[in-house]
Amino acid sequence: MDTKVWRITEKLESGDVAGQALQEAAGMLRAGQLVAFPTETVYGLGADARNTEAVERIFAAKGRPSDNPLIVHIADVGQLEGLVLPFGEIERKLMNRFWPGPLTLVLPVRPGAVSPRVTAGLDTVAVRMPAHKAALRLIAAAECPVAAPSANRSGRPSPTLADHVAEDLGGRIEGLVDGGPTGVGLESTVVEVSADGMIHVLRPGGVTAEELKEIGPVAALEPEMAGSAADSEPEYKLQAGLSSAAFSAARRGSDVCSDAQRAGDGQNDNKPAQSAPRSPGMKYTHYAPRGAMRLVKGEPEAVRVRIQEEVDAARRRGRTTGVLAYTEHAAQYRADAVLVCGSLARLETAAQGLYAVLREFDERGVQEIWAEACPEEGIGLALMNRLVKAAGHRIIEV
Ligand code: TXA
Ligand code: MG
């Protein structure tokens, strides 16, 4: 199939041309077709969340495991009512503070509101409102909730440019809205709020833990979200003996989502509830370049020495080598490809640049990559989470 591409980067402000393109793209979504579009985090691959056939095509186009649920994108809080059951005060405050923006909230799904393929049979749905003009206009014009995972082939780094989408999905989807580079560069923060009002970060991202703490208490991050070697467990630890329904009920309590509502929905009765992971997507290898990557943590000078030693040894073995470094350190390294994702002093620039740089290692045929770790503060937490995953949890502590 041909993928229709609309370039709207410069025309966004002037309105009409972009408006027509987005109307056409919205029509495709309504017709059950797949359209990739920019958001402030990464490009998403959109489909009408109510249309099971369309949603199934997302999984096929991406090669994504079907037990990994999708985020539903909305353009207006008014869309929430048809999508989810009543939720708590903290969730409301989070929406008021961070929407539109890179925060995804896991909420109790209204039975039948979206295809069960979107929720992968969970009794919750992940919802977000992107802070991106074209995305909001597209979703509003489509007049439906839009399910959209990142628009990459499963296992590849998420796309931060329309070219990345075309590389991975060209010819496999009907439409691609090219709105230029995305902003944050990493995916949204996914959170779920428990009955006691505690905010649980299921995936660190564009909204930092520090920012979340302004709204309510934030639970300690699950060890596998962060980057310590002691926790370099490649598979997500399953919640043995706790079904997802029981887990959700324990988190929210019956005041915000009554047992009667729950019993009445019936749709989760037959699902394989045992051992369902909290955020199913976290168990898969993500964001990985094709070359073998290792993440090196420690004092800057020790990190520099160790990386150069590793690179030199690999070069003697005839391997093509790469170093992923920050602006401040790049000149220190000798390797086949020394690539800079951004500045240590401004980690948001490193977040913006990470995925494009991982793809560039692939383009250059780099077989072995060593990456410098960064402090796990602010956006650094999300950055380290993606680096650990890109490295397949291979962490060298020096
Ligand atoms: O920034 C983003 O979030 C991007 C843009 C396109 O919006 N989207 C994105 O979607 O990253 P995706 O599908 O690649 O990641 C969705 C994440 C996965 O880790 C998934 O397991 C989790 O959200 N998720 C989805 N529904 C969930 C649910 N009901 N409960 C817990 N986690 C859920
Ligand atoms: Mg993804």
CSV table of C-alpha atoms and ligand atoms in Angstrom, one decimal:
chain,number,residue,atom,x,y,z
A,1,MET,CA,0.0,0.0,0.0
A,2,ASP,CA,1.0,3.6,-0.5
A,3,THR,CA,1.5,5.7,2.6
A,4,LYS,CA,0.1,9.2,2.1
A,5,VAL,CA,2.3,11.8,3.7
A,6,TRP,CA,1.1,15.3,4.7
A,7,ARG,CA,3.8,17.8,5.6
A,8,ILE,CA,2.3,20.5,7.8
A,9,THR,CA,5.3,21.8,9.7
A,10,GLU,CA,5.3,25.3,8.4
A,11,LYS,CA,1.7,25.5,7.6
A,12,LEU,CA,0.4,24.8,11.1
A,13,GLU,CA,0.0,28.3,12.2
A,14,SER,CA,-1.7,29.6,9.0
A,15,GLY,CA,-4.4,27.0,9.5
A,16,ASP,CA,-6.2,26.2,6.3
A,17,VAL,CA,-3.8,23.9,4.5
A,18,ALA,CA,-3.0,22.0,7.7
A,19,GLY,CA,-6.7,22.0,8.4
A,20,GLN,CA,-7.5,20.3,5.1
A,21,ALA,CA,-4.7,17.7,5.6
A,22,LEU,CA,-5.8,16.9,9.1
A,23,GLN,CA,-9.4,16.6,8.0
A,24,GLU,CA,-8.3,14.1,5.4
A,25,ALA,CA,-6.2,12.2,7.9
A,26,ALA,CA,-9.1,12.2,10.4
A,27,GLY,CA,-11.4,10.8,7.7
A,28,MET,CA,-8.9,7.9,7.3
A,29,LEU,CA,-9.0,7.2,11.1
A,30,ARG,CA,-12.8,7.2,11.0
A,31,ALA,CA,-12.7,4.8,8.1
A,32,GLY,CA,-10.7,2.3,10.2
A,33,GLN,CA,-7.3,3.1,8.6
A,34,LEU,CA,-4.0,3.7,10.3
A,35,VAL,CA,-2.5,7.3,10.5
A,36,ALA,CA,0.8,8.1,12.2
A,37,PHE,CA,1.0,11.6,13.7
A,38,PRO,CA,3.3,13.8,15.8
A,39,THR,CA,2.9,14.4,19.5
A,40,GLU,CA,5.0,16.4,21.9
A,41,THR,CA,6.7,13.1,23.0
A,42,VAL,CA,7.2,10.8,20.0
A,43,TYR,CA,5.2,10.0,16.9
A,44,GLY,CA,2.1,7.8,17.5
A,45,LEU,CA,0.4,5.3,15.2
A,46,GLY,CA,-3.2,6.1,15.5
A,47,ALA,CA,-6.4,4.1,14.9
A,48,ASP,CA,-10.1,4.5,16.1
A,49,ALA,CA,-9.9,2.9,19.6
A,50,ARG,CA,-13.4,1.6,19.2
A,51,ASN,CA,-12.7,-0.3,16.0
A,52,THR,CA,-11.3,-3.8,16.8
A,53,GLU,CA,-10.2,-4.5,13.2
A,54,ALA,CA,-8.3,-1.2,13.0
A,55,VAL,CA,-6.7,-1.7,16.4
A,56,GLU,CA,-5.6,-5.2,15.3
A,57,ARG,CA,-3.9,-3.7,12.3
A,58,ILE,CA,-1.8,-1.5,14.7
A,59,PHE,CA,-0.4,-4.7,16.3
A,60,ALA,CA,0.2,-6.2,12.9
A,61,ALA,CA,1.9,-3.1,11.4
A,62,LYS,CA,4.2,-2.8,14.4
A,63,GLY,CA,4.8,-6.5,15.1
A,64,ARG,CA,3.7,-5.7,18.6
A,65,PRO,CA,2.8,-8.5,21.2
A,66,SER,CA,-1.0,-8.4,21.6
A,67,ASP,CA,-0.9,-8.5,25.4
A,68,ASN,CA,0.6,-5.0,25.5
A,69,PRO,CA,-2.2,-2.5,25.8
A,70,LEU,CA,-2.4,0.8,24.0
A,71,ILE,CA,-2.7,4.5,25.1
A,72,VAL,CA,-5.9,6.2,24.1
A,73,HIS,CA,-5.5,9.8,23.0
A,74,ILE,CA,-8.2,12.5,23.5
A,75,ALA,CA,-8.4,16.1,22.5
A,76,ASP,CA,-10.8,17.3,25.2
A,77,VAL,CA,-11.6,16.2,28.8
A,78,GLY,CA,-15.2,16.0,27.7
A,79,GLN,CA,-14.3,12.8,25.9
A,80,LEU,CA,-13.4,11.2,29.2
A,81,GLU,CA,-17.0,10.6,30.3
A,82,GLY,CA,-17.7,8.1,27.6
A,83,LEU,CA,-14.3,6.4,28.1
A,84,VAL,CA,-13.9,5.8,31.8
A,85,LEU,CA,-15.8,5.1,35.1
A,86,PRO,CA,-15.7,7.6,38.0
A,87,PHE,CA,-12.1,8.3,39.3
A,88,GLY,CA,-10.5,10.0,42.2
A,89,GLU,CA,-9.6,13.6,43.1
A,90,ILE,CA,-5.8,13.1,42.6
A,91,GLU,CA,-6.4,11.9,39.1
A,92,ARG,CA,-8.5,15.0,38.5
A,93,LYS,CA,-5.7,17.2,39.8
A,94,LEU,CA,-3.1,15.5,37.7
A,95,MET,CA,-5.2,16.2,34.6
A,96,ASN,CA,-5.7,19.8,35.5
A,97,ARG,CA,-2.0,20.3,36.1
A,98,PHE,CA,-0.5,18.3,33.3
A,99,TRP,CA,-3.0,18.0,30.4
A,100,PRO,CA,-2.4,18.6,27.6
A,101,GLY,CA,1.0,17.2,28.2
A,102,PRO,CA,3.2,14.1,28.5
A,103,LEU,CA,1.3,12.3,31.3
A,104,THR,CA,-0.8,9.2,30.8
A,105,LEU,CA,-3.3,8.2,33.4
A,106,VAL,CA,-4.4,4.6,34.0
A,107,LEU,CA,-8.2,4.8,34.7
A,108,PRO,CA,-11.1,2.4,35.2
A,109,VAL,CA,-12.4,1.7,31.7
A,110,ARG,CA,-16.1,2.1,30.9
A,111,PRO,CA,-17.2,-1.3,29.7
A,112,GLY,CA,-17.5,-1.4,25.9
A,113,ALA,CA,-16.1,2.1,25.4
A,114,VAL,CA,-13.0,0.9,23.5
A,115,SER,CA,-12.1,-2.3,21.8
A,116,PRO,CA,-10.9,-5.0,24.2
A,117,ARG,CA,-7.7,-5.2,22.0
A,118,VAL,CA,-6.8,-1.7,23.3
A,119,THR,CA,-6.9,-2.7,26.9
A,120,ALA,CA,-5.5,-6.2,26.3
A,121,GLY,CA,-8.4,-7.4,28.5
A,122,LEU,CA,-7.5,-5.2,31.6
A,123,ASP,CA,-10.2,-3.4,33.4
A,124,THR,CA,-8.3,-0.2,33.0
A,125,VAL,CA,-7.5,2.1,30.1
A,126,ALA,CA,-4.5,4.4,29.7
A,127,VAL,CA,-5.5,7.9,28.6
A,128,ARG,CA,-3.6,11.0,27.6
A,129,MET,CA,-4.1,14.4,26.0
A,130,PRO,CA,-1.0,15.3,24.0
A,131,ALA,CA,0.3,18.9,24.0
A,132,HIS,CA,0.6,19.1,20.3
A,133,LYS,CA,-1.5,21.3,18.1
A,134,ALA,CA,-1.7,19.0,15.1
A,135,ALA,CA,-2.4,16.0,17.3
A,136,LEU,CA,-5.2,17.7,19.1
A,137,ARG,CA,-6.7,19.0,15.8
A,138,LEU,CA,-6.5,15.5,14.3
A,139,ILE,CA,-8.1,13.8,17.3
A,140,ALA,CA,-10.9,16.4,17.5
A,141,ALA,CA,-11.6,16.1,13.8
A,142,ALA,CA,-11.6,12.3,14.0
A,143,GLU,CA,-14.4,12.6,16.6
A,144,CYS,CA,-13.3,9.3,18.3
A,145,PRO,CA,-10.8,8.3,20.9
A,146,VAL,CA,-7.5,7.5,19.1
A,147,ALA,CA,-5.5,4.5,20.2
A,148,ALA,CA,-1.8,5.2,19.5
A,149,PRO,CA,1.3,3.4,20.5
A,150,SER,CA,4.7,4.8,19.4
A,151,ALA,CA,4.9,4.6,15.6
A,152,ASN,CA,7.9,2.3,15.4
A,153,ARG,CA,8.4,-1.4,14.6
A,154,SER,CA,8.2,-3.2,17.9
A,155,GLY,CA,11.6,-3.3,19.6
A,156,ARG,CA,13.0,-0.3,17.6
A,157,PRO,CA,13.6,3.1,19.1
A,158,SER,CA,10.5,5.3,19.1
A,159,PRO,CA,10.3,7.8,16.3
A,160,THR,CA,11.1,11.4,16.9
A,161,LEU,CA,10.9,12.4,13.2
A,162,ALA,CA,8.5,11.5,10.5
A,163,ASP,CA,11.4,10.0,8.6
A,164,HIS,CA,11.8,7.4,11.4
A,165,VAL,CA,8.1,6.5,11.0
A,166,ALA,CA,8.6,6.1,7.2
A,167,GLU,CA,11.6,4.0,7.8
A,168,ASP,CA,9.8,1.5,10.1
A,169,LEU,CA,6.2,1.6,8.8
A,170,GLY,CA,6.3,3.1,5.2
A,171,GLY,CA,4.0,1.0,3.0
A,172,ARG,CA,2.3,-0.6,6.1
A,173,ILE,CA,0.0,2.3,7.1
A,174,GLU,CA,-2.3,4.5,5.2
A,175,GLY,CA,-1.2,7.9,6.4
A,176,LEU,CA,1.6,9.9,8.0
A,177,VAL,CA,1.2,13.5,9.3
A,178,ASP,CA,4.7,15.0,9.2
A,179,GLY,CA,4.8,17.8,11.8
A,180,GLY,CA,8.6,17.9,12.1
A,181,PRO,CA,10.6,16.8,15.2
A,182,THR,CA,8.8,16.0,18.4
A,183,GLY,CA,9.6,17.9,21.6
A,184,VAL,CA,10.3,15.8,24.7
A,185,GLY,CA,11.8,12.9,22.7
A,186,LEU,CA,10.8,10.2,25.2
A,187,GLU,CA,7.4,8.7,25.8
A,188,SER,CA,4.9,10.0,28.3
A,189,THR,CA,5.0,9.2,32.0
A,190,VAL,CA,2.4,6.5,32.8
A,191,VAL,CA,0.9,6.7,36.2
A,192,GLU,CA,-1.8,4.9,38.2
A,193,VAL,CA,-3.2,6.3,41.5
A,194,SER,CA,-4.1,3.8,44.3
A,195,ALA,CA,-7.0,4.1,46.7
A,196,ASP,CA,-4.8,5.8,49.3
A,197,GLY,CA,-4.0,8.6,46.8
A,198,MET,CA,-0.5,7.4,46.2
A,199,ILE,CA,0.8,8.1,42.6
A,200,HIS,CA,2.5,5.0,41.1
A,201,VAL,CA,4.8,5.7,38.2
A,202,LEU,CA,4.5,2.7,35.8
A,203,ARG,CA,6.8,4.3,33.2
A,204,PRO,CA,8.9,7.4,33.8
A,205,GLY,CA,8.7,10.0,31.1
A,206,GLY,CA,8.2,13.6,30.2
A,207,VAL,CA,6.6,14.6,33.5
A,208,THR,CA,9.1,14.1,36.2
A,209,ALA,CA,8.6,12.5,39.7
A,210,GLU,CA,9.5,15.9,41.2
A,211,GLU,CA,6.6,17.5,39.3
A,212,LEU,CA,4.2,14.7,40.3
A,213,LYS,CA,5.1,15.3,43.9
A,214,GLU,CA,3.5,18.7,43.7
A,215,ILE,CA,0.2,17.0,43.4
A,216,GLY,CA,0.4,14.1,45.8
A,217,PRO,CA,2.7,11.4,47.3
A,218,VAL,CA,4.7,9.4,44.7
A,219,ALA,CA,5.4,5.7,45.4
A,220,ALA,CA,9.1,4.6,45.2
A,221,LEU,CA,9.8,3.6,41.7
A,222,GLU,CA,9.8,-0.1,41.0
A,223,PRO,CA,13.4,-1.2,40.8
A,224,GLU,CA,13.2,-2.3,37.2
A,225,MET,CA,12.3,1.2,36.1
A,226,ALA,CA,15.5,2.7,37.3
A,227,GLY,CA,19.1,2.0,36.2
A,228,SER,CA,20.9,0.3,39.1
A,229,ALA,CA,22.9,-2.8,38.2
A,230,ALA,CA,21.5,-4.7,41.2
A,231,ASP,CA,18.1,-4.5,39.7
A,232,SER,CA,19.1,-5.4,36.2
A,233,GLU,CA,16.4,-8.0,35.9
A,234,PRO,CA,15.5,-8.3,32.2
A,235,GLU,CA,11.9,-9.4,32.6
A,236,TYR,CA,9.3,-7.4,34.4
A,237,LYS,CA,8.7,-9.1,37.8
A,238,LEU,CA,5.2,-10.5,37.7
A,239,GLN,CA,2.8,-9.7,40.4
A,240,ALA,CA,2.5,-13.4,41.4
A,241,GLY,CA,-0.9,-14.3,43.0
A,242,LEU,CA,-2.4,-10.9,42.4
A,243,SER,CA,-4.8,-10.6,39.6
A,244,SER,CA,-5.0,-7.3,37.7
A,245,ALA,CA,-8.6,-6.9,38.7
A,246,ALA,CA,-7.7,-7.4,42.4
A,247,PHE,CA,-4.7,-5.1,42.0
A,248,SER,CA,-6.7,-2.4,40.4
A,249,ALA,CA,-9.5,-2.7,43.1
A,250,ALA,CA,-6.9,-2.6,45.8
A,251,ARG,CA,-5.5,0.6,44.3
A,252,ARG,CA,-8.6,2.4,43.7
A,253,GLY,CA,-11.0,1.1,46.3
A,254,SER,CA,-14.7,0.8,46.0
A,255,ASP,CA,-15.5,4.4,46.6
A,256,VAL,CA,-14.3,5.5,43.2
A,257,CYS,CA,-15.3,2.4,41.3
A,258,SER,CA,-17.9,0.3,43.1
A,259,ASP,CA,-17.9,-3.5,43.2
A,260,ALA,CA,-21.3,-3.4,41.7
A,261,GLN,CA,-20.0,-1.6,38.6
A,262,ARG,CA,-17.1,-4.0,38.5
A,263,ALA,CA,-19.3,-7.1,38.8
A,264,GLY,CA,-21.7,-5.6,36.3
A,265,ASP,CA,-19.1,-5.2,33.6
A,266,GLY,CA,-18.5,-8.9,33.2
A,267,GLN,CA,-15.9,-8.4,30.5
A,268,ASN,CA,-12.9,-9.3,32.6
A,269,ASP,CA,-14.3,-12.6,33.9
A,270,ASN,CA,-12.6,-14.8,31.5
A,271,LYS,CA,-9.2,-13.2,31.1
A,272,PRO,CA,-6.0,-14.8,32.3
A,273,ALA,CA,-5.9,-12.6,35.3
A,274,GLN,CA,-3.3,-14.4,37.3
A,275,SER,CA,0.1,-12.8,37.3
A,276,ALA,CA,-0.9,-9.9,35.0
A,277,PRO,CA,1.9,-7.4,35.1
A,278,ARG,CA,1.1,-3.8,36.2
A,279,SER,CA,2.3,-2.1,33.0
A,280,PRO,CA,2.5,-4.9,30.5
A,281,GLY,CA,4.7,-3.0,28.1
A,282,MET,CA,7.6,-2.8,30.6
A,283,LYS,CA,8.5,-6.4,30.2
A,284,TYR,CA,9.5,-6.2,26.6
A,285,THR,CA,12.8,-5.2,25.1
A,286,HIS,CA,12.4,-1.7,23.8
A,287,TYR,CA,14.3,1.1,22.3
A,288,ALA,CA,17.1,-1.2,21.2
A,289,PRO,CA,19.7,-0.4,18.6
A,290,ARG,CA,20.8,-3.4,16.5
A,291,GLY,CA,24.3,-3.3,17.9
A,292,ALA,CA,25.0,-4.7,21.4
A,293,MET,CA,24.9,-1.8,23.9
A,294,ARG,CA,26.3,-1.5,27.4
A,295,LEU,CA,25.7,1.3,29.9
A,296,VAL,CA,28.6,2.4,32.0
A,297,LYS,CA,27.9,4.0,35.4
A,298,GLY,CA,30.3,5.6,37.9
A,299,GLU,CA,32.6,8.6,38.5
A,300,PRO,CA,33.1,10.4,35.2
A,301,GLU,CA,36.9,9.8,34.9
A,302,ALA,CA,36.5,6.1,35.7
A,303,VAL,CA,33.7,5.9,33.1
A,304,ARG,CA,35.8,7.5,30.5
A,305,VAL,CA,38.8,5.2,31.1
A,306,ARG,CA,36.6,2.1,31.1
A,307,ILE,CA,34.7,2.9,28.0
A,308,GLN,CA,37.9,3.7,26.0
A,309,GLU,CA,39.4,0.4,27.2
A,310,GLU,CA,36.4,-1.5,26.1
A,311,VAL,CA,36.3,0.2,22.7
A,312,ASP,CA,40.0,-0.4,22.1
A,313,ALA,CA,39.6,-4.1,23.0
A,314,ALA,CA,36.6,-4.5,20.7
A,315,ARG,CA,38.5,-2.7,17.8
A,316,ARG,CA,41.3,-5.2,18.2
A,317,ARG,CA,38.8,-7.9,17.7
A,318,GLY,CA,37.8,-6.2,14.5
A,319,ARG,CA,34.4,-4.9,15.7
A,320,THR,CA,32.8,-1.6,14.6
A,321,THR,CA,32.5,0.4,17.8
A,322,GLY,CA,30.4,3.3,19.0
A,323,VAL,CA,30.2,5.5,22.1
A,324,LEU,CA,27.1,7.4,23.2
A,325,ALA,CA,28.3,10.4,25.0
A,326,TYR,CA,27.2,13.8,26.3
A,327,THR,CA,28.4,17.0,24.6
A,328,GLU,CA,30.8,17.7,27.5
A,329,HIS,CA,32.7,14.4,27.1
A,330,ALA,CA,32.5,13.5,23.4
A,331,ALA,CA,36.0,14.8,22.5
A,332,GLN,CA,37.5,12.4,25.0
A,333,TYR,CA,36.7,9.3,23.0
A,334,ARG,CA,38.2,7.5,20.0
A,335,ALA,CA,35.8,5.0,18.3
A,336,ASP,CA,34.3,4.4,14.9
A,337,ALA,CA,31.3,6.5,15.9
A,338,VAL,CA,31.2,8.9,18.8
A,339,LEU,CA,27.6,10.2,18.9
A,340,VAL,CA,26.2,12.9,21.1
A,341,CYS,CA,22.6,12.8,22.3
A,342,GLY,CA,22.8,16.1,24.1
A,343,SER,CA,24.2,17.9,27.1
A,344,LEU,CA,24.7,16.6,30.6
A,345,ALA,CA,24.1,20.1,31.8
A,346,ARG,CA,20.7,20.2,30.0
A,347,LEU,CA,19.5,16.6,30.1
A,348,GLU,CA,16.3,17.5,28.3
A,349,THR,CA,18.4,17.9,25.2
A,350,ALA,CA,19.8,14.4,25.7
A,351,ALA,CA,16.2,13.1,26.0
A,352,GLN,CA,15.3,14.8,22.7
A,353,GLY,CA,18.3,13.4,20.9
A,354,LEU,CA,18.5,9.8,22.3
A,355,TYR,CA,16.3,7.9,19.9
A,356,ALA,CA,17.7,9.5,16.7
A,357,VAL,CA,21.2,8.7,17.9
A,358,LEU,CA,20.3,5.1,18.6
A,359,ARG,CA,19.0,4.8,15.0
A,360,GLU,CA,22.2,6.4,13.7
A,361,PHE,CA,24.3,3.7,15.3
A,362,ASP,CA,22.3,1.3,13.2
A,363,GLU,CA,22.7,3.3,10.0
A,364,ARG,CA,26.5,3.3,10.6
A,365,GLY,CA,26.6,-0.5,11.1
A,366,VAL,CA,28.0,-0.2,14.7
A,367,GLN,CA,28.2,-3.6,16.3
A,368,GLU,CA,29.2,-2.6,19.9
A,369,ILE,CA,28.1,0.5,21.7
A,370,TRP,CA,29.1,1.9,25.1
A,371,ALA,CA,26.9,4.6,26.6
A,372,GLU,CA,27.6,7.0,29.5
A,373,ALA,CA,25.0,6.9,32.3
A,374,CYS,CA,23.4,10.1,33.6
A,375,PRO,CA,22.1,11.2,37.0
A,376,GLU,CA,18.7,9.8,37.7
A,377,GLU,CA,17.0,13.2,38.5
A,378,GLY,CA,14.3,15.0,36.7
A,379,ILE,CA,14.1,13.8,33.1
A,380,GLY,CA,17.3,11.9,33.8
A,381,LEU,CA,15.2,9.2,35.4
A,382,ALA,CA,13.3,8.5,32.2
A,383,LEU,CA,16.5,8.8,30.2
A,384,MET,CA,18.2,6.2,32.3
A,385,ASN,CA,15.2,4.0,32.1
A,386,ARG,CA,15.4,4.0,28.3
A,387,LEU,CA,19.2,3.6,28.3
A,388,VAL,CA,19.0,0.6,30.5
A,389,LYS,CA,16.4,-0.9,28.2
A,390,ALA,CA,18.4,-0.1,25.1
A,391,ALA,CA,21.3,-1.8,26.7
A,392,GLY,CA,19.2,-4.9,27.4
A,393,HIS,CA,20.0,-4.4,31.1
A,394,ARG,CA,23.8,-4.8,30.5
A,395,ILE,CA,25.2,-2.3,33.0
A,396,ILE,CA,28.9,-1.9,33.9
A,397,GLU,CA,29.5,-0.3,37.3
A,398,VAL,CA,33.0,1.2,37.6
B,1,TXA,O1,4.2,9.4,24.7
B,1,TXA,C1,3.6,8.4,24.6
B,1,TXA,O2,3.0,7.8,25.5
B,1,TXA,C2,3.4,7.8,23.2
B,1,TXA,C3,2.7,8.8,22.3
B,1,TXA,C4,2.5,8.2,20.9
B,1,TXA,O3,1.5,9.2,22.9
B,1,TXA,N1,2.8,6.5,23.2
B,1,TXA,C5,3.4,5.4,23.7
B,1,TXA,O4,2.5,4.3,23.6
B,1,TXA,O5,4.5,5.3,24.1
B,1,TXA,P1,3.1,2.8,23.8
B,1,TXA,O6,2.0,1.9,23.4
B,1,TXA,O7,4.4,2.6,23.0
B,1,TXA,O8,3.3,2.6,25.3
B,1,TXA,C6,2.1,2.4,26.2
B,1,TXA,C7,2.6,2.0,27.5
B,1,TXA,C8,3.0,0.6,27.6
B,1,TXA,O9,4.1,0.5,28.5
B,1,TXA,C9,1.8,-0.1,28.1
B,1,TXA,O10,2.1,-1.3,28.7
B,1,TXA,C10,1.2,0.9,29.1
B,1,TXA,O11,1.5,2.2,28.4
B,1,TXA,N2,-0.2,0.7,29.3
B,1,TXA,C11,-1.2,0.9,28.4
B,1,TXA,N3,-2.4,0.6,28.9
B,1,TXA,C12,-2.2,0.3,30.2
B,1,TXA,C13,-3.0,-0.1,31.3
B,1,TXA,N4,-4.3,-0.2,31.2
B,1,TXA,N5,-2.4,-0.4,32.5
B,1,TXA,C14,-1.1,-0.2,32.6
B,1,TXA,N6,-0.2,0.1,31.6
B,1,TXA,C15,-0.8,0.4,30.4
B,2,MG,MG,6.4,2.2,22.3
